Amino acid sequence: MLRLMVGQPPYEAYLAHMAQHHPEKTPMTRVEFFRNREQARFGGAGGGKCC
């Protein structure tokens, strides 16, 4: 999967994945997706941060 310059997967790839594998679920908006990926990558509120 191609990643954006900020290290996140493309939103369009996420939408394609959701349509193919989870058609019963409502996909996140672009903003929700961005925040979710940032949270997963960098953690937050003391979770997953190294410094």
mmCIF file of C-alpha atoms in Angstrom, residues 6 14 24 26 47:
data_model
loop_
_atom_site.group_PDB
_atom_site.id
_atom_site.type_symbol
_atom_site.label_atom_id
_atom_site.label_comp_id
_atom_site.label_asym_id
_atom_site.label_seq_id
_atom_site.Cartn_x
_atom_site.Cartn_y
_atom_site.Cartn_z
ATOM 1 C CA VAL A 6 3.115 12.061 6.250
ATOM 2 C CA TYR A 14 -9.200 2.926 3.341
ATOM 3 C CA GLU A 24 -22.071 -3.086 6.622
ATOM 4 C CA THR A 26 -20.071 3.321 7.943
ATOM 5 C CA GLY A 47 -0.137 5.895 25.431
#
